[in-house]
């Protein structure tokens, strides 16, 4: 599976609604991702969300946080995850991404985690990224080019 446009598939538990996510990517689980109770550890859900948004920022957003010459980076201000179903290794997650809110200095990202194959809704989450100046650590406006890409490709 490769990153693609995704519609998120059927929502939750029998709602029948369809959700829109402008980007998705697979997130394979590993044997050591399961916890002592035999299901995916909750920290892995966060890793799947973080990997997905970072992947989008690098490949489509034009923001490379690894570039030392880049003046703007993002930091997580807040995050949340609501769990809907248990999964475990060797499940592969399909992680959908959209922008739920684009503010002056921040973006709230929305995520939908599903089990690849049958589309079982596993979790729903959010991250709030604040854009900051690398040198000063002070908030700065969301870069204009990134804002445009987000609004065109990831509307919530």
mmCIF file of C-alpha atoms in Angstrom:
data_model
loop_
_atom_site.group_PDB
_atom_site.id
_atom_site.type_symbol
_atom_site.label_atom_id
_atom_site.label_comp_id
_atom_site.label_asym_id
_atom_site.label_seq_id
_atom_site.Cartn_x
_atom_site.Cartn_y
_atom_site.Cartn_z
ATOM 1 C CA UNK A 1 0.000 0.000 0.000
ATOM 2 C CA UNK A 2 1.256 3.502 -0.758
ATOM 3 C CA UNK A 3 0.072 6.941 0.346
ATOM 4 C CA UNK A 4 -3.120 7.815 -1.475
ATOM 5 C CA UNK A 5 -6.243 9.879 -1.450
ATOM 6 C CA UNK A 6 -8.756 8.252 0.843
ATOM 7 C CA UNK A 7 -12.352 8.838 1.772
ATOM 8 C CA UNK A 8 -12.009 7.240 5.173
ATOM 9 C CA UNK A 9 -14.641 4.616 4.477
ATOM 10 C CA UNK A 10 -17.652 3.919 6.664
ATOM 11 C CA UNK A 11 -17.519 5.674 9.980
ATOM 12 C CA UNK A 12 -17.487 4.083 13.395
ATOM 13 C CA UNK A 13 -19.958 1.605 14.687
ATOM 14 C CA UNK A 14 -22.800 1.339 12.234
ATOM 15 C CA UNK A 15 -23.282 5.051 11.525
ATOM 16 C CA UNK A 16 -23.019 4.541 7.774
ATOM 17 C CA UNK A 17 -21.621 8.060 7.400
ATOM 18 C CA UNK A 18 -18.602 8.703 5.196
ATOM 19 C CA UNK A 19 -15.685 10.799 6.329
ATOM 20 C CA UNK A 20 -13.185 12.581 4.115
ATOM 21 C CA UNK A 21 -9.454 12.327 4.633
ATOM 22 C CA UNK A 22 -7.253 13.820 1.917
ATOM 23 C CA UNK A 23 -4.233 11.635 2.688
ATOM 24 C CA UNK A 24 -3.693 8.187 4.074
ATOM 25 C CA UNK A 25 -0.788 5.861 4.608
ATOM 26 C CA UNK A 26 -0.318 2.336 5.878
ATOM 27 C CA UNK A 27 1.263 1.722 9.250
ATOM 28 C CA UNK A 28 2.347 -1.921 9.717
ATOM 29 C CA UNK A 29 2.424 -3.144 13.289
ATOM 30 C CA UNK A 30 5.313 -5.094 14.763
ATOM 31 C CA UNK A 31 5.395 -8.001 17.190
ATOM 32 C CA UNK A 32 6.727 -5.807 19.993
ATOM 33 C CA UNK A 33 3.904 -3.246 19.511
ATOM 34 C CA UNK A 34 1.482 -5.443 21.451
ATOM 35 C CA UNK A 35 1.202 -4.872 25.187
ATOM 36 C CA UNK A 36 0.892 -7.376 28.014
ATOM 37 C CA UNK A 37 -2.850 -7.692 27.330
ATOM 38 C CA UNK A 38 -2.346 -8.806 23.729
ATOM 39 C CA UNK A 39 -3.462 -5.655 21.937
ATOM 40 C CA UNK A 40 -1.682 -2.753 20.304
ATOM 41 C CA UNK A 41 -0.136 -0.481 22.923
ATOM 42 C CA UNK A 42 -1.753 2.959 22.983
ATOM 43 C CA UNK A 43 1.588 4.672 22.312
ATOM 44 C CA UNK A 44 1.702 2.930 18.926
ATOM 45 C CA UNK A 45 -1.517 4.675 17.898
ATOM 46 C CA UNK A 46 0.215 8.001 18.583
ATOM 47 C CA UNK A 47 3.278 6.884 16.617
ATOM 48 C CA UNK A 48 1.021 6.004 13.667
ATOM 49 C CA UNK A 49 -0.575 9.466 13.752
ATOM 50 C CA UNK A 50 2.757 11.276 14.149
ATOM 51 C CA UNK A 51 4.327 9.265 11.317
ATOM 52 C CA UNK A 52 1.388 10.047 9.035
ATOM 53 C CA UNK A 53 1.384 13.817 9.539
ATOM 54 C CA UNK A 54 5.185 14.014 9.349
ATOM 55 C CA UNK A 55 5.110 11.979 6.141
ATOM 56 C CA UNK A 56 2.585 14.404 4.636
ATOM 57 C CA UNK A 57 4.591 17.463 5.739
ATOM 58 C CA UNK A 58 7.747 16.002 4.140
ATOM 59 C CA UNK A 59 6.271 14.659 0.898
ATOM 60 C CA UNK A 60 3.427 17.056 0.139
ATOM 61 C CA UNK A 61 3.530 19.936 2.592
ATOM 62 C CA UNK A 62 6.942 21.270 1.645
ATOM 63 C CA UNK A 63 8.083 21.523 5.277
ATOM 64 C CA UNK A 64 11.188 19.543 6.173
ATOM 65 C CA UNK A 65 11.845 19.777 9.919
ATOM 66 C CA UNK A 66 15.219 18.086 9.392
ATOM 67 C CA UNK A 67 16.502 20.982 7.233
ATOM 68 C CA UNK A 68 18.825 23.039 9.490
ATOM 69 C CA UNK A 69 18.423 26.018 7.117
ATOM 70 C CA UNK A 70 14.641 25.910 7.505
ATOM 71 C CA UNK A 71 13.506 28.631 9.855
ATOM 72 C CA UNK A 72 10.155 27.087 10.809
ATOM 73 C CA UNK A 73 9.464 23.869 12.696
ATOM 74 C CA UNK A 74 6.353 22.418 14.316
ATOM 75 C CA UNK A 75 5.838 21.355 17.908
ATOM 76 C CA UNK A 76 2.931 19.391 19.330
ATOM 77 C CA UNK A 77 0.841 21.574 21.634
ATOM 78 C CA UNK A 78 -1.862 18.994 22.346
ATOM 79 C CA UNK A 79 -2.897 15.524 21.284
ATOM 80 C CA UNK A 80 -5.739 13.111 21.898
ATOM 81 C CA UNK A 81 -6.860 9.652 20.904
ATOM 82 C CA UNK A 82 -10.175 7.871 21.341
ATOM 83 C CA UNK A 83 -10.028 4.116 20.955
ATOM 84 C CA UNK A 84 -12.847 2.238 19.280
ATOM 85 C CA UNK A 85 -11.588 -1.303 18.712
ATOM 86 C CA UNK A 86 -8.657 -3.464 19.645
ATOM 87 C CA UNK A 87 -6.083 -4.523 17.080
ATOM 88 C CA UNK A 88 -2.836 -6.440 17.403
ATOM 89 C CA UNK A 89 0.146 -7.674 15.456
ATOM 90 C CA UNK A 90 0.200 -8.487 12.505
ATOM 91 C CA UNK A 91 -2.572 -5.972 11.707
ATOM 92 C CA UNK A 92 -1.748 -3.083 9.392
ATOM 93 C CA UNK A 93 -3.354 0.250 10.161
ATOM 94 C CA UNK A 94 -4.568 2.651 7.490
ATOM 95 C CA UNK A 95 -4.170 6.157 8.911
ATOM 96 C CA UNK A 96 -6.235 8.953 7.343
ATOM 97 C CA UNK A 97 -5.237 12.598 7.763
ATOM 98 C CA UNK A 98 -7.151 15.851 7.408
ATOM 99 C CA UNK A 99 -6.884 19.409 8.691
ATOM 100 C CA UNK A 100 -9.703 20.103 11.111
ATOM 101 C CA UNK A 101 -8.676 23.701 11.782
ATOM 102 C CA UNK A 102 -6.068 25.984 10.254
ATOM 103 C CA UNK A 103 -5.326 28.850 12.615
ATOM 104 C CA UNK A 104 -2.911 31.731 12.491
ATOM 105 C CA UNK A 105 0.040 29.882 14.068
ATOM 106 C CA UNK A 106 -1.310 26.342 14.375
ATOM 107 C CA UNK A 107 -3.031 23.487 12.583
ATOM 108 C CA UNK A 108 -5.277 20.948 14.253
ATOM 109 C CA UNK A 109 -4.890 17.646 12.426
ATOM 110 C CA UNK A 110 -7.574 14.966 12.518
ATOM 111 C CA UNK A 111 -6.777 11.281 12.160
ATOM 112 C CA UNK A 112 -8.843 8.170 11.506
ATOM 113 C CA UNK A 113 -7.145 4.829 12.156
ATOM 114 C CA UNK A 114 -8.656 1.762 10.530
ATOM 115 C CA UNK A 115 -7.542 -1.818 10.214
ATOM 116 C CA UNK A 116 -6.428 -2.253 6.617
ATOM 117 C CA UNK A 117 -8.293 -4.963 4.784
ATOM 118 C CA UNK A 118 -11.682 -4.816 6.484
ATOM 119 C CA UNK A 119 -11.758 -1.095 7.344
ATOM 120 C CA UNK A 120 -12.620 -1.651 11.011
ATOM 121 C CA UNK A 121 -12.562 1.717 12.798
ATOM 122 C CA UNK A 122 -9.842 1.441 15.429
ATOM 123 C CA UNK A 123 -9.278 4.977 16.727
ATOM 124 C CA UNK A 124 -9.793 8.664 16.098
ATOM 125 C CA UNK A 125 -7.232 11.274 17.133
ATOM 126 C CA UNK A 126 -6.005 14.846 16.926
ATOM 127 C CA UNK A 127 -2.710 16.713 17.100
ATOM 128 C CA UNK A 128 -2.338 20.458 17.404
ATOM 129 C CA UNK A 129 0.893 21.580 15.767
ATOM 130 C CA UNK A 130 2.154 25.075 16.548
ATOM 131 C CA UNK A 131 4.546 26.601 14.028
ATOM 132 C CA UNK A 132 7.603 28.144 15.674
ATOM 133 C CA UNK A 133 10.787 29.900 14.676
ATOM 134 C CA UNK A 134 13.609 27.379 14.975
ATOM 135 C CA UNK A 135 16.032 29.895 16.508
ATOM 136 C CA UNK A 136 13.771 31.688 18.990
ATOM 137 C CA UNK A 137 11.154 29.041 19.698
ATOM 138 C CA UNK A 138 8.454 31.712 19.344
ATOM 139 C CA UNK A 139 5.201 31.031 17.428
ATOM 140 C CA UNK A 140 5.093 32.230 13.824
ATOM 141 C CA UNK A 141 2.316 32.244 11.220
ATOM 142 C CA UNK A 142 1.666 29.019 9.320
ATOM 143 C CA UNK A 143 3.805 29.413 6.157
ATOM 144 C CA UNK A 144 1.613 30.680 3.295
ATOM 145 C CA UNK A 145 2.579 27.922 0.850
ATOM 146 C CA UNK A 146 1.869 25.230 3.441
ATOM 147 C CA UNK A 147 -1.453 26.849 4.385
ATOM 148 C CA UNK A 148 -2.484 26.786 0.716
ATOM 149 C CA UNK A 149 -1.534 23.100 0.319
ATOM 150 C CA UNK A 150 -3.403 22.154 3.488
ATOM 151 C CA UNK A 151 -6.548 24.043 2.493
ATOM 152 C CA UNK A 152 -6.512 22.503 -1.008
ATOM 153 C CA UNK A 153 -5.600 18.920 -0.152
ATOM 154 C CA UNK A 154 -6.702 18.238 3.424
ATOM 155 C CA UNK A 155 -9.932 20.094 4.118
ATOM 156 C CA UNK A 156 -11.720 18.818 7.198
#
